[in-house]
PDB file of C-alpha atoms and ligand atoms in Angstrom:
ATOM      1  CA  MET U   1     -41.125 -73.151 108.810  1.00  0.00           C
ATOM      2  CA  LYS U   2     -41.426 -68.626 108.712  1.00  0.00           C
ATOM      3  CA  ALA U   3     -39.565 -66.691 110.388  1.00  0.00           C
ATOM      4  CA  GLY U   4     -42.503 -65.731 113.601  1.00  0.00           C
ATOM      5  CA  GLY U   5     -44.333 -69.002 112.685  1.00  0.00           C
ATOM      6  CA  ARG U   6     -45.456 -71.685 115.510  1.00  0.00           C
ATOM      7  CA  MET U   7     -42.427 -73.483 116.304  1.00  0.00           C
ATOM      8  CA  ASP U   8     -39.955 -70.117 116.582  1.00  0.00           C
ATOM      9  CA  LYS U   9     -42.553 -69.258 119.661  1.00  0.00           C
ATOM     10  CA  LEU U  10     -41.886 -72.878 120.727  1.00  0.00           C
ATOM     11  CA  ARG U  11     -37.978 -72.915 120.156  1.00  0.00           C
ATOM     12  CA  GLU U  12     -38.395 -69.587 121.457  1.00  0.00           C
ATOM     13  CA  MET U  13     -39.738 -70.481 124.640  1.00  0.00           C
ATOM     14  CA  ALA U  14     -37.932 -73.563 125.479  1.00  0.00           C
ATOM     15  CA  LEU U  15     -34.571 -71.649 125.430  1.00  0.00           C
ATOM     16  CA  ALA U  16     -36.251 -69.114 127.733  1.00  0.00           C
ATOM     17  CA  ALA U  17     -37.008 -72.128 129.749  1.00  0.00           C
ATOM     18  CA  ARG U  18     -34.070 -73.588 129.806  1.00  0.00           C
ATOM     19  CA  GLU U  19     -32.069 -70.474 130.967  1.00  0.00           C
ATOM     20  CA  GLN U  20     -34.355 -71.158 134.634  1.00  0.00           C
ATOM     21  CA  ALA U  21     -32.898 -74.376 134.810  1.00  0.00           C
ATOM     22  CA  TYR U  22     -32.068 -75.455 138.230  1.00  0.00           C
ATOM     23  CA  ALA U  23     -29.086 -77.624 137.323  1.00  0.00           C
ATOM     24  CA  PRO U  24     -26.455 -77.167 139.747  1.00  0.00           C
ATOM     25  CA  TYR U  25     -24.961 -80.741 139.881  1.00  0.00           C
ATOM     26  CA  SER U  26     -25.108 -81.918 136.204  1.00  0.00           C
ATOM     27  CA  GLY U  27     -24.936 -77.771 134.716  1.00  0.00           C
ATOM     28  CA  PHE U  28     -26.905 -79.481 131.703  1.00  0.00           C
ATOM     29  CA  ARG U  29     -29.537 -77.498 131.547  1.00  0.00           C
ATOM     30  CA  VAL U  30     -32.315 -78.403 129.246  1.00  0.00           C
ATOM     31  CA  GLY U  31     -35.476 -76.485 128.134  1.00  0.00           C
ATOM     32  CA  ALA U  32     -39.041 -77.471 127.066  1.00  0.00           C
ATOM     33  CA  ALA U  33     -41.964 -75.710 125.322  1.00  0.00           C
ATOM     34  CA  LEU U  34     -45.556 -77.722 125.194  1.00  0.00           C
ATOM     35  CA  ALA U  35     -48.127 -77.095 122.432  1.00  0.00           C
ATOM     36  CA  ALA U  36     -51.762 -77.539 123.660  1.00  0.00           C
ATOM     37  CA  GLN U  37     -54.015 -78.253 121.195  1.00  0.00           C
ATOM     38  CA  ASP U  38     -56.407 -75.252 122.763  1.00  0.00           C
ATOM     39  CA  GLY U  39     -53.666 -72.867 121.826  1.00  0.00           C
ATOM     40  CA  ARG U  40     -51.432 -72.577 124.874  1.00  0.00           C
ATOM     41  CA  ILE U  41     -47.287 -73.338 125.128  1.00  0.00           C
ATOM     42  CA  PHE U  42     -46.396 -74.294 128.360  1.00  0.00           C
ATOM     43  CA  ALA U  43     -43.064 -74.035 129.513  1.00  0.00           C
ATOM     44  CA  GLY U  44     -40.784 -76.841 131.715  1.00  0.00           C
ATOM     45  CA  ALA U  45     -36.952 -77.050 132.715  1.00  0.00           C
ATOM     46  CA  ASN U  46     -35.073 -79.862 134.545  1.00  0.00           C
ATOM     47  CA  VAL U  47     -35.073 -79.037 137.931  1.00  0.00           C
ATOM     48  CA  GLU U  48     -32.415 -80.994 139.665  1.00  0.00           C
ATOM     49  CA  ASN U  49     -31.874 -82.264 143.347  1.00  0.00           C
ATOM     50  CA  SER U  50     -29.094 -83.282 146.082  1.00  0.00           C
ATOM     51  CA  SER U  51     -30.851 -86.971 145.906  1.00  0.00           C
ATOM     52  CA  TYR U  52     -30.133 -86.874 142.139  1.00  0.00           C
ATOM     53  CA  GLY U  53     -32.304 -89.482 141.628  1.00  0.00           C
ATOM     54  CA  LEU U  54     -34.953 -87.012 142.239  1.00  0.00           C
ATOM     55  CA  THR U  55     -34.037 -85.077 139.765  1.00  0.00           C
ATOM     56  CA  LEU U  56     -37.299 -83.603 137.286  1.00  0.00           C
ATOM     57  CA  CYS U  57     -36.812 -83.493 133.246  1.00  0.00           C
ATOM     58  CA  ALA U  58     -37.373 -80.094 131.624  1.00  0.00           C
ATOM     59  CA  GLU U  59     -40.433 -82.794 129.174  1.00  0.00           C
ATOM     60  CA  ARG U  60     -41.967 -83.686 132.596  1.00  0.00           C
ATOM     61  CA  SER U  61     -42.037 -80.348 134.078  1.00  0.00           C
ATOM     62  CA  ALA U  62     -43.985 -78.889 131.001  1.00  0.00           C
ATOM     63  CA  VAL U  63     -46.487 -81.273 131.146  1.00  0.00           C
ATOM     64  CA  ALA U  64     -46.999 -81.133 134.647  1.00  0.00           C
ATOM     65  CA  ALA U  65     -47.664 -77.337 134.117  1.00  0.00           C
ATOM     66  CA  ALA U  66     -49.702 -78.079 131.657  1.00  0.00           C
ATOM     67  CA  VAL U  67     -52.149 -80.757 132.929  1.00  0.00           C
ATOM     68  CA  ALA U  68     -52.497 -78.427 136.322  1.00  0.00           C
ATOM     69  CA  ALA U  69     -53.443 -76.119 134.090  1.00  0.00           C
ATOM     70  CA  GLY U  70     -56.623 -77.973 132.475  1.00  0.00           C
ATOM     71  CA  ALA U  71     -55.115 -79.069 129.460  1.00  0.00           C
ATOM     72  CA  ARG U  72     -55.240 -82.302 128.141  1.00  0.00           C
ATOM     73  CA  THR U  73     -54.301 -82.200 124.568  1.00  0.00           C
ATOM     74  CA  PHE U  74     -51.450 -81.573 123.162  1.00  0.00           C
ATOM     75  CA  SER U  75     -49.678 -80.742 119.624  1.00  0.00           C
ATOM     76  CA  ALA U  76     -46.011 -80.902 119.480  1.00  0.00           C
ATOM     77  CA  LEU U  77     -43.612 -80.762 122.820  1.00  0.00           C
ATOM     78  CA  TYR U  78     -39.987 -79.227 122.224  1.00  0.00           C
ATOM     79  CA  VAL U  79     -36.844 -80.083 124.030  1.00  0.00           C
ATOM     80  CA  VAL U  80     -33.239 -77.849 123.620  1.00  0.00           C
ATOM     81  CA  ALA U  81     -30.658 -78.645 125.415  1.00  0.00           C
ATOM     82  CA  ASP U  82     -26.715 -77.334 124.498  1.00  0.00           C
ATOM     83  CA  SER U  83     -26.240 -80.881 123.650  1.00  0.00           C
ATOM     84  CA  PRO U  84     -23.565 -81.623 120.173  1.00  0.00           C
ATOM     85  CA  VAL U  85     -26.800 -84.313 118.928  1.00  0.00           C
ATOM     86  CA  PRO U  86     -30.363 -82.894 119.597  1.00  0.00           C
ATOM     87  CA  VAL U  87     -31.530 -83.579 123.309  1.00  0.00           C
ATOM     88  CA  ALA U  88     -33.576 -86.895 123.455  1.00  0.00           C
ATOM     89  CA  PRO U  89     -35.920 -87.551 125.941  1.00  0.00           C
ATOM     90  CA  CYS U  90     -35.118 -90.670 128.688  1.00  0.00           C
ATOM     91  CA  GLY U  91     -37.008 -93.438 129.091  1.00  0.00           C
ATOM     92  CA  ALA U  92     -39.132 -92.086 131.573  1.00  0.00           C
ATOM     93  CA  CYS U  93     -39.872 -88.934 129.967  1.00  0.00           C
ATOM     94  CA  ARG U  94     -41.104 -91.579 126.499  1.00  0.00           C
ATOM     95  CA  GLN U  95     -43.147 -93.150 129.173  1.00  0.00           C
ATOM     96  CA  VAL U  96     -45.012 -89.813 129.901  1.00  0.00           C
ATOM     97  CA  ILE U  97     -45.338 -88.630 126.417  1.00  0.00           C
ATOM     98  CA  ALA U  98     -46.843 -91.719 125.233  1.00  0.00           C
ATOM     99  CA  GLU U  99     -49.252 -91.052 128.301  1.00  0.00           C
ATOM    100  CA  PHE U 100     -50.660 -88.439 126.259  1.00  0.00           C
ATOM    101  CA  HIS U 101     -49.928 -89.186 123.000  1.00  0.00           C
ATOM    102  CA  ILE U 102     -48.038 -85.918 121.576  1.00  0.00           C
ATOM    103  CA  PRO U 103     -47.927 -86.845 117.908  1.00  0.00           C
ATOM    104  CA  LEU U 104     -44.859 -84.505 117.553  1.00  0.00           C
ATOM    105  CA  VAL U 105     -42.035 -84.102 119.078  1.00  0.00           C
ATOM    106  CA  ILE U 106     -39.612 -81.657 118.525  1.00  0.00           C
ATOM    107  CA  MET U 107     -35.447 -82.328 120.327  1.00  0.00           C
ATOM    108  CA  ALA U 108     -33.114 -80.069 119.152  1.00  0.00           C
ATOM    109  CA  ASN U 109     -29.653 -78.109 120.200  1.00  0.00           C
ATOM    110  CA  LEU U 110     -28.503 -74.926 120.211  1.00  0.00           C
ATOM    111  CA  ALA U 111     -27.122 -74.960 116.917  1.00  0.00           C
ATOM    112  CA  GLY U 112     -30.494 -75.037 116.072  1.00  0.00           C
ATOM    113  CA  GLU U 113     -29.726 -79.032 114.873  1.00  0.00           C
ATOM    114  CA  GLU U 114     -32.980 -80.823 115.068  1.00  0.00           C
ATOM    115  CA  ARG U 115     -34.539 -83.947 114.904  1.00  0.00           C
ATOM    116  CA  ARG U 116     -38.572 -84.953 114.485  1.00  0.00           C
ATOM    117  CA  SER U 117     -40.401 -87.948 116.332  1.00  0.00           C
ATOM    118  CA  SER U 118     -43.525 -89.342 117.791  1.00  0.00           C
ATOM    119  CA  TYR U 119     -44.780 -90.586 120.686  1.00  0.00           C
ATOM    120  CA  ALA U 120     -44.949 -94.052 119.089  1.00  0.00           C
ATOM    121  CA  GLU U 121     -41.790 -93.884 117.190  1.00  0.00           C
ATOM    122  CA  LEU U 122     -39.863 -92.711 120.571  1.00  0.00           C
ATOM    123  CA  LEU U 123     -41.393 -95.270 122.698  1.00  0.00           C
ATOM    124  CA  PRO U 124     -42.438 -98.654 120.578  1.00  0.00           C
ATOM    125  CA  TYR U 125     -44.472-101.172 122.745  1.00  0.00           C
ATOM    126  CA  ALA U 126     -45.480 -98.566 125.460  1.00  0.00           C
ATOM    127  CA  PHE U 127     -46.974 -99.633 128.465  1.00  0.00           C
ATOM    128  CA  SER U 128     -50.789 -98.740 128.562  1.00  0.00           C
ATOM    129  CA  THR U 129     -54.495 -98.440 130.309  1.00  0.00           C
ATOM    130  CA  GLU U 130     -55.210-101.762 127.629  1.00  0.00           C
ATOM    131  CA  MET U 131     -52.355-103.708 129.313  1.00  0.00           C
ATOM    132  CA  MET U 132     -54.333-103.136 132.629  1.00  0.00           C
ATOM    133  CA  GLU U 133     -57.789-105.372 131.656  1.00  0.00           C
ATOM    134  CA  GLY U 134     -57.758-108.343 133.191  1.00  0.00           C
ATOM    135  CA  GLY U 135     -56.719-106.096 136.594  1.00  0.00           C
ATOM    136  CA  ARG U 136     -58.853-105.815 140.200  1.00  0.00           C
ATOM    137  CA  LYS U 137     -60.310-109.295 139.701  1.00  0.00           C
TER     138      LYS U 137
HETATM  139  N1  LIG I 201     -32.780 -84.250 131.256  1.00  0.00           N
HETATM  140  C1  LIG I 201     -33.773 -83.328 130.408  1.00  0.00           C
HETATM  141  O1  LIG I 201     -34.461 -82.468 131.522  1.00  0.00           O
HETATM  142  N2  LIG I 201     -34.407 -83.531 129.393  1.00  0.00           N
HETATM  143  C2  LIG I 201     -34.135 -84.976 128.912  1.00  0.00           C
HETATM  144  O2  LIG I 201     -34.156 -85.083 127.663  1.00  0.00           O
HETATM  145  C3  LIG I 201     -32.402 -85.494 128.797  1.00  0.00           C
HETATM  146  C4  LIG I 201     -32.268 -84.759 130.471  1.00  0.00           C
HETATM  147  C5  LIG I 201     -32.020 -83.431 132.127  1.00  0.00           C
HETATM  148  C6  LIG I 201     -32.299 -84.009 133.630  1.00  0.00           C
HETATM  149  C7  LIG I 201     -30.913 -83.678 134.212  1.00  0.00           C
HETATM  150  O3  LIG I 201     -31.307 -82.544 135.016  1.00  0.00           O
HETATM  151  C8  LIG I 201     -29.784 -83.246 133.395  1.00  0.00           C
HETATM  152  O4  LIG I 201     -30.728 -83.619 132.248  1.00  0.00           O
HETATM  153  C9  LIG I 201     -28.626 -84.356 133.173  1.00  0.00           C
HETATM  154  O5  LIG I 201     -29.032 -86.102 133.088  1.00  0.00           O
END
């Protein structure tokens, strides 16, 4: 990808969002940037809580920002942390990534290493709405 390209912009925004992460408990700051089909990019950061289980991951925080602004279709999600290998979305985030069929998920670290995947690769056999056929009977 050429310098100044779309991926550079995504990484830049994810890194900037990471700086805003609220992670006083783990100290592990994560940033995300979600590219919508209409060209807009939405940032997200992890938001921890003293009740640890309420923590919101950077990926879901980016999805929430995007959806609140009316975006529904996405082309790529970039996620970055200071990890020895590119940071991978947790299981809960994978289910949310699957909900929106995000075709390209770029996992990265501060060293600049990247891994690419799709929603389907990240969560095979994902639960989806077709499985609720037969509900409300
Ligand atoms: N975290 C994310 O925000 N995204 C990931 O992909 C992995 C984990 C956050 C949640 C928590 O605030 C911290 O990283 C440690 O688990």
